[in-house]
C-alpha positions as CSV (number, residue, x, y, z in Angstrom):
1,Q,-10.3,116.1,60.3
2,T,-10.0,112.5,60.4
3,N,-12.9,112.2,57.8
4,Q,-10.4,114.7,55.6
5,N,-7.9,113.3,56.0
6,Q,-9.7,109.9,54.6
7,I,-10.8,111.5,51.4
8,H,-7.9,113.2,50.9
9,Q,-5.6,110.1,51.3
10,D,-8.5,107.8,48.9
11,Q,-8.0,111.0,46.2
12,T,-4.2,110.6,46.8
13,R,-4.3,106.8,46.0
14,R,-7.1,106.9,43.1
15,Q,-4.9,109.5,41.6
16,R,-1.9,107.0,41.6
17,R,-3.9,103.9,40.6
18,M,-5.5,105.8,37.5
19,G,-1.6,107.1,36.8
20,R,0.0,103.7,36.9
21,E,-3.0,102.6,34.2
22,R,-2.3,105.2,31.7
23,L,1.3,104.5,32.8
24,A,1.1,100.9,31.0
25,G,-1.7,101.6,28.8
26,Y,-0.3,104.6,27.1
27,L,3.0,101.8,26.6
28,L,1.3,99.3,25.7
29,F,-0.4,100.8,22.9
30,K,2.9,103.0,21.6
31,L,4.1,100.0,21.1
32,L,1.8,97.7,19.7
33,L,1.4,100.8,16.5
34,V,4.6,101.6,16.4
35,S,6.0,97.4,16.1
36,S,3.2,97.2,13.8
37,V,4.7,100.4,11.4
38,I,8.6,99.2,12.1
39,Q,9.1,95.3,12.6
40,P,11.7,95.9,15.1
41,D,13.9,92.8,15.5
42,T,15.2,92.0,19.7
43,L,17.3,95.1,19.4
44,D,15.1,97.6,18.1
45,L,12.1,96.6,20.6
46,L,14.3,96.5,23.6
47,I,15.1,100.8,22.2
48,L,11.5,101.4,21.5
49,S,10.6,99.6,24.9
50,S,13.1,101.5,26.9
51,W,12.0,104.5,24.4
52,Y,8.3,105.2,25.5
53,T,8.9,103.9,29.0
54,L,10.8,107.1,29.7
55,L,8.3,109.0,27.5
56,S,5.4,107.6,29.5
57,F,6.8,108.2,32.8
58,L,7.7,112.3,31.5
59,R,3.5,112.4,30.7
60,S,2.7,110.4,34.1
61,L,4.5,113.6,35.7
62,G,3.1,116.4,33.8
63,S,0.1,114.9,33.9
64,M,-0.2,115.0,37.1
65,A,1.4,118.5,37.6
66,G,-1.5,119.6,35.3
67,S,-4.5,117.6,37.0
68,S,-2.9,120.0,40.3
69,I,-3.2,122.7,38.3
70,N,-6.2,122.9,36.8
71,T,-7.8,121.6,40.0
72,A,-6.5,124.6,41.8
73,V,-8.1,126.9,39.3
74,Q,-11.1,124.9,39.1
75,S,-11.4,125.7,42.9
76,G,-10.5,129.4,42.9
77,R,-7.0,128.7,44.9
78,S,-3.4,129.6,43.8
79,P,-1.5,126.5,42.6
80,Q,1.5,125.2,44.4
81,A,4.3,126.4,43.0
82,G,5.7,123.2,43.2
83,A,3.7,122.1,40.4
84,L,5.4,124.2,37.9
85,R,8.5,123.6,39.2
86,L,8.0,119.7,38.5
87,L,6.3,121.0,35.0
88,L,9.3,122.7,34.5
89,V,11.3,120.0,35.3
90,V,8.9,117.6,32.9
91,L,9.8,119.7,30.0
92,L,13.6,120.4,30.0
93,C,13.6,116.5,30.4
94,D,11.6,116.2,27.5
95,F,13.2,118.9,24.8
96,S,16.3,116.5,26.1
97,A,14.8,113.6,25.8
98,A,13.7,115.0,22.1
99,C,17.1,116.4,21.6
100,V,18.9,112.6,22.4
101,C,16.7,110.9,19.6
102,L,17.5,113.6,16.8
103,V,20.7,112.7,17.2
104,L,20.7,109.0,17.6
105,F,17.6,108.3,15.2
106,R,19.1,110.7,12.4
107,S,20.1,108.1,9.9
108,A,16.4,106.3,10.1
109,G,15.7,108.7,7.9
110,W,13.2,111.7,8.8
111,S,9.1,109.8,8.0
112,M,11.0,107.9,11.7
113,L,12.3,110.8,13.5
114,V,8.8,112.7,13.0
115,L,7.0,109.1,14.0
116,L,9.6,109.3,17.0
117,T,9.8,112.9,18.5
118,C,6.1,113.1,17.5
119,D,5.3,112.4,21.7
120,C,7.7,114.8,22.9
121,V,5.8,117.7,20.7
122,L,3.0,116.9,22.2
123,M,4.2,116.8,25.4
124,G,5.7,120.2,24.9
125,V,2.8,121.6,23.5
126,D,0.3,119.7,26.2
127,G,3.7,121.3,29.4
128,T,2.4,125.0,27.4
129,T,-0.9,124.7,27.9
130,H,-0.7,124.1,31.8
131,A,1.9,126.8,32.0
132,A,-0.4,128.7,30.4
133,R,-3.0,128.0,33.1
134,Y,-0.6,128.3,36.0
135,A,0.4,131.8,34.7
136,G,-3.5,132.7,34.5
137,A,-4.6,131.7,38.0
138,W,-1.1,133.4,39.5
139,L,-2.1,136.5,37.4
140,E,-5.7,135.9,38.8
141,E,-4.4,135.7,43.1
142,G,-2.1,138.9,42.4
143,Y,-5.5,140.8,41.1
144,R,-7.6,139.1,43.5
145,V,-4.9,140.9,46.3
146,R,-4.0,145.1,45.1
147,L,-7.7,145.3,43.9
148,A,-9.0,144.1,47.6
149,G,-6.8,146.3,48.8
150,L,-7.8,149.0,46.5
151,E,-11.0,148.7,47.5
152,E,-10.0,148.8,51.5
153,R,-8.7,152.1,51.0
154,Q,-11.9,153.2,49.1
155,V,-13.6,152.2,52.1
156,E,-11.0,153.9,54.4
157,L,-11.8,157.1,53.1
158,L,-15.5,156.9,52.7
159,H,-15.9,156.5,55.9
160,V,-13.7,159.9,57.1
161,V,-15.5,161.5,54.7
162,R,-19.1,160.9,56.3
163,R,-17.7,161.3,59.5
164,S,-15.6,164.7,58.7
165,E,-19.4,165.7,57.1
166,R,-21.0,164.4,60.3
167,G,-18.5,167.0,61.9
168,V,-19.5,170.0,59.8
169,R,-23.0,169.9,60.3
170,S,-22.6,169.1,64.4
171,D,-20.3,172.1,64.6
172,G,-22.8,174.3,62.5
173,I,-26.2,173.0,65.2
174,G,-23.3,173.9,67.7
175,D,-22.3,177.8,66.7
176,D,-25.7,178.1,65.8
177,D,-26.6,177.2,69.5
178,E,-23.6,179.5,71.2
179,S,-24.1,182.3,69.6
180,G,-27.7,182.7,70.7
181,S,-26.4,182.0,74.0
182,N,-23.9,184.8,74.0
183,H,-26.0,187.8,72.7
184,D,-27.7,186.5,76.0
185,D,-25.2,187.5,77.7
186,G,-24.6,190.9,77.3
187,G,-24.1,190.8,73.5
188,R,-21.0,190.0,74.1
189,N,-19.7,187.1,71.5
190,V,-18.3,185.0,73.2
191,G,-16.6,182.3,69.7
192,R,-14.9,178.9,70.3
193,E,-12.0,178.3,68.9
194,P,-13.1,176.3,65.3
195,Q,-12.1,172.3,65.9
196,A,-9.5,170.8,63.5
197,S,-10.9,168.8,60.0
198,V,-10.7,165.5,60.7
199,G,-8.0,164.4,58.5
200,G,-6.2,167.7,58.7
201,S,-5.7,170.5,56.2
202,D,-4.1,168.1,53.3
203,E,-6.4,166.0,54.1
204,G,-10.1,167.6,53.4
205,P,-12.9,166.1,51.8
206,D,-12.9,167.4,48.9
207,R,-8.9,166.3,48.5
208,M,-10.4,162.6,49.6
209,N,-13.2,162.7,47.1
210,E,-10.7,163.6,44.6
211,E,-8.3,160.0,45.3
212,I,-11.8,158.4,46.5
213,Q,-12.9,159.6,42.1
214,Q,-9.2,158.1,41.0
215,L,-8.9,155.4,42.8
216,D,-12.1,154.4,40.5
217,R,-10.2,155.0,37.9
218,E,-7.7,153.0,38.6
219,M,-9.8,149.9,39.4
220,E,-11.5,150.5,36.1
221,E,-8.2,150.4,34.4
222,F,-6.6,147.4,36.1
223,E,-9.7,145.2,35.5
224,A,-10.1,146.6,31.5
225,T,-5.8,145.6,31.5
226,H,-6.6,142.6,32.9
227,S,-8.9,141.6,31.0
228,R,-7.4,141.6,28.1
229,R,-4.5,139.5,29.6
230,M,-7.2,137.0,30.7
231,A,-8.4,136.8,27.7
232,M,-5.5,136.5,25.8
233,L,-4.5,134.0,27.5
234,D,-7.7,132.0,27.4
235,S,-7.4,132.2,23.6
236,I,-3.9,130.9,24.1
237,V,-5.0,127.9,26.0
238,F,-7.7,127.6,23.3
239,A,-5.3,127.8,20.3
240,L,-2.3,125.2,21.9
241,E,-5.0,122.8,23.2
242,L,-6.4,122.9,19.1
243,F,-3.0,122.3,17.2
244,A,-2.3,119.6,20.3
245,L,-5.5,117.5,19.0
246,V,-4.1,118.6,15.6
247,L,-1.1,116.9,15.8
248,T,-2.5,114.0,17.4
249,A,-4.8,113.4,14.3
250,C,-1.5,114.3,12.0
251,H,0.3,111.3,14.1
252,F,-2.5,109.1,14.0
253,G,-2.2,109.8,10.0
254,H,1.5,108.8,10.0
255,I,1.2,106.1,11.5
256,W,-1.1,104.9,9.2
257,V,0.7,105.8,6.0
258,L,3.7,104.2,7.4
259,H,1.3,101.1,8.4
260,G,-1.0,100.7,5.4
261,A,-4.3,99.9,4.8
262,S,-4.8,96.3,5.7
263,F,-8.1,97.2,7.3
264,G,-6.7,95.1,10.1
265,L,-7.1,95.3,13.9
266,V,-4.5,97.9,14.2
267,D,-6.5,100.2,10.4
268,A,-9.2,99.5,13.4
269,I,-7.7,101.1,16.1
270,L,-5.7,104.3,14.3
271,A,-9.5,105.4,13.2
272,L,-10.9,105.1,15.9
273,H,-8.5,107.4,17.3
274,I,-8.5,109.6,14.6
275,N,-12.6,110.0,14.9
276,S,-12.5,110.0,18.5
277,T,-9.6,113.1,17.8
278,V,-11.3,114.6,14.7
279,S,-14.6,114.6,17.2
280,T,-13.3,115.9,20.5
281,I,-11.5,119.5,17.5
282,F,-15.2,119.7,16.4
283,K,-16.3,119.7,19.8
284,K,-14.1,122.4,21.1
285,V,-14.7,124.9,18.1
286,S,-18.1,124.4,19.2
287,E,-17.7,125.3,22.2
288,R,-15.8,128.6,21.6
289,R,-18.6,129.6,19.0
290,N,-21.3,128.9,22.0
291,L,-19.1,131.2,24.4
292,R,-18.7,133.9,21.7
293,R,-22.3,133.6,20.7
294,I,-23.1,134.4,24.7
295,S,-20.8,137.4,24.4
296,R,-22.5,138.6,22.0
297,D,-25.9,138.0,23.7
298,L,-25.1,139.5,26.7
299,D,-23.9,143.0,25.0
300,S,-26.3,143.0,23.2
301,K,-29.8,141.9,25.7
302,F,-28.5,143.2,29.2
303,E,-27.9,146.7,29.6
304,D,-24.8,148.2,31.6
305,A,-25.0,148.8,35.1
306,S,-25.3,152.9,35.9
307,D,-23.0,154.6,38.1
308,L,-26.2,155.0,40.2
309,D,-26.3,151.6,40.2
310,I,-22.5,150.8,41.3
311,K,-22.8,153.6,43.5
312,K,-26.0,152.0,45.6
313,A,-24.2,148.3,45.4
314,K,-21.0,149.8,46.7
315,I,-22.8,151.7,49.6
316,A,-24.8,148.6,50.3
317,G,-21.8,146.5,50.4
318,D,-22.9,144.5,47.6
319,V,-21.4,142.0,46.5
320,C,-21.0,139.8,42.4
321,C,-22.3,136.6,44.5
322,I,-20.6,134.5,41.8
323,C,-17.2,135.8,42.5
324,L,-17.8,137.6,45.8
325,A,-15.8,140.6,44.1
326,S,-17.5,144.1,44.6
327,M,-19.2,146.3,41.9
328,T,-16.4,148.7,40.3
329,A,-16.1,149.0,36.8
330,Q,-20.0,150.0,35.1
331,K,-18.7,148.2,31.5
332,D,-18.1,145.2,33.5
333,V,-21.6,144.8,35.3
334,K,-24.7,143.9,33.6
335,K,-27.8,144.5,35.3
336,L,-30.7,142.3,35.0
337,P,-34.6,143.1,34.4
338,C,-35.2,141.5,38.1
339,G,-32.2,144.2,39.1
340,H,-29.4,142.4,40.5
341,L,-26.4,143.0,39.1
342,Y,-23.2,140.5,38.1
343,H,-20.2,141.2,36.2
344,A,-20.4,140.4,32.1
345,P,-17.6,137.5,32.8
346,C,-19.9,135.5,35.6
347,L,-23.2,136.5,34.2
348,G,-21.2,134.5,31.2
349,E,-20.6,131.2,33.7
350,V,-23.8,131.0,34.2
351,V,-25.4,131.0,30.4
352,E,-22.9,128.8,29.8
353,R,-23.7,126.3,31.9
354,A,-27.3,126.9,30.8
355,R,-26.7,126.6,27.7
356,S,-28.6,129.7,25.5
357,V,-29.9,133.0,27.1
358,E,-33.3,131.8,27.1
359,L,-32.6,128.7,29.4
360,A,-30.7,130.8,32.0
361,K,-32.0,132.8,35.7
362,C,-30.9,134.5,37.8
363,P,-28.5,132.6,40.1
364,L,-30.9,134.5,43.5
365,C,-33.6,135.4,42.6
366,R,-34.0,132.0,40.0
367,S,-36.7,134.6,37.3
368,P,-35.7,133.9,34.1
369,L,-32.6,136.3,32.6
370,I,-35.5,137.2,29.5
371,N,-38.9,138.2,30.2
């Protein structure tokens, strides 16, 4: 416990130090670029310093909330509600600051308004991206809770059906023995009163089997709906990240146009930032295409698990070793050549870490995915 507290305190101090460094770096960077464009006097410099100090403070708060959400998502935990509240406060303050800027500096021209409010738009896009990730984590938590409840109900019904079947078999054996002994006693048939079925007349084995099948269909539909929602959120997050990068490159290009090409220090800084932003855009697009290629490879190179395979996994209590969830929907479960079963998204994570299907190995037996 003492070591954990010490680690937590070290992480907190490190995050605070990094936040202060980001705040100071952002403030100096913006003041350097904007002052080189508009060449402000003392009053203008004071206004710009106050404006970018406010924006840097809001960016630090938004980055803190986003870091908390991303850490929780990556560790599989539910994000704290306080992170979402802080993010909403930052977005509200950002929108208010943008409106105030439009009102106060509308006489400076559209070019200057775009220059000053571009950071507000970028902050709003980043905050919306973090909010979308929070929504994804919230949906994932609700999905796990509901799926666990459905699986628990299904296991209970299976146990009741098995006990009922064992009771019927034992009753049949007992009736045969008693009928033989009754015939020996002068041919009199002294029958026993029939036992009540386990779960009553309304909860017979046939009805419980139908309910188990209904639970299977419900879990499959629920997983399909959840997969569509998560895929939509993932596309929204990717589009927002890509839009933020494109807007950042346009912002630097706008500053360069206003400053003019003079091949000085400011031009070198702008060129480096534009090059870095464009490289990041191409990298994200390449990673996205790689994920789509991996998804196509999973569908074409690995067969879906059969109903018998999934039923055997359920009976044996086997789970996906990546997400630790049970095997429920056939179309979402893939069977490897080694015989192990995985959810398709979980197998995609394995292939993504290995960078290709050919290099990936089964996490359980370490055999190649493709022979």
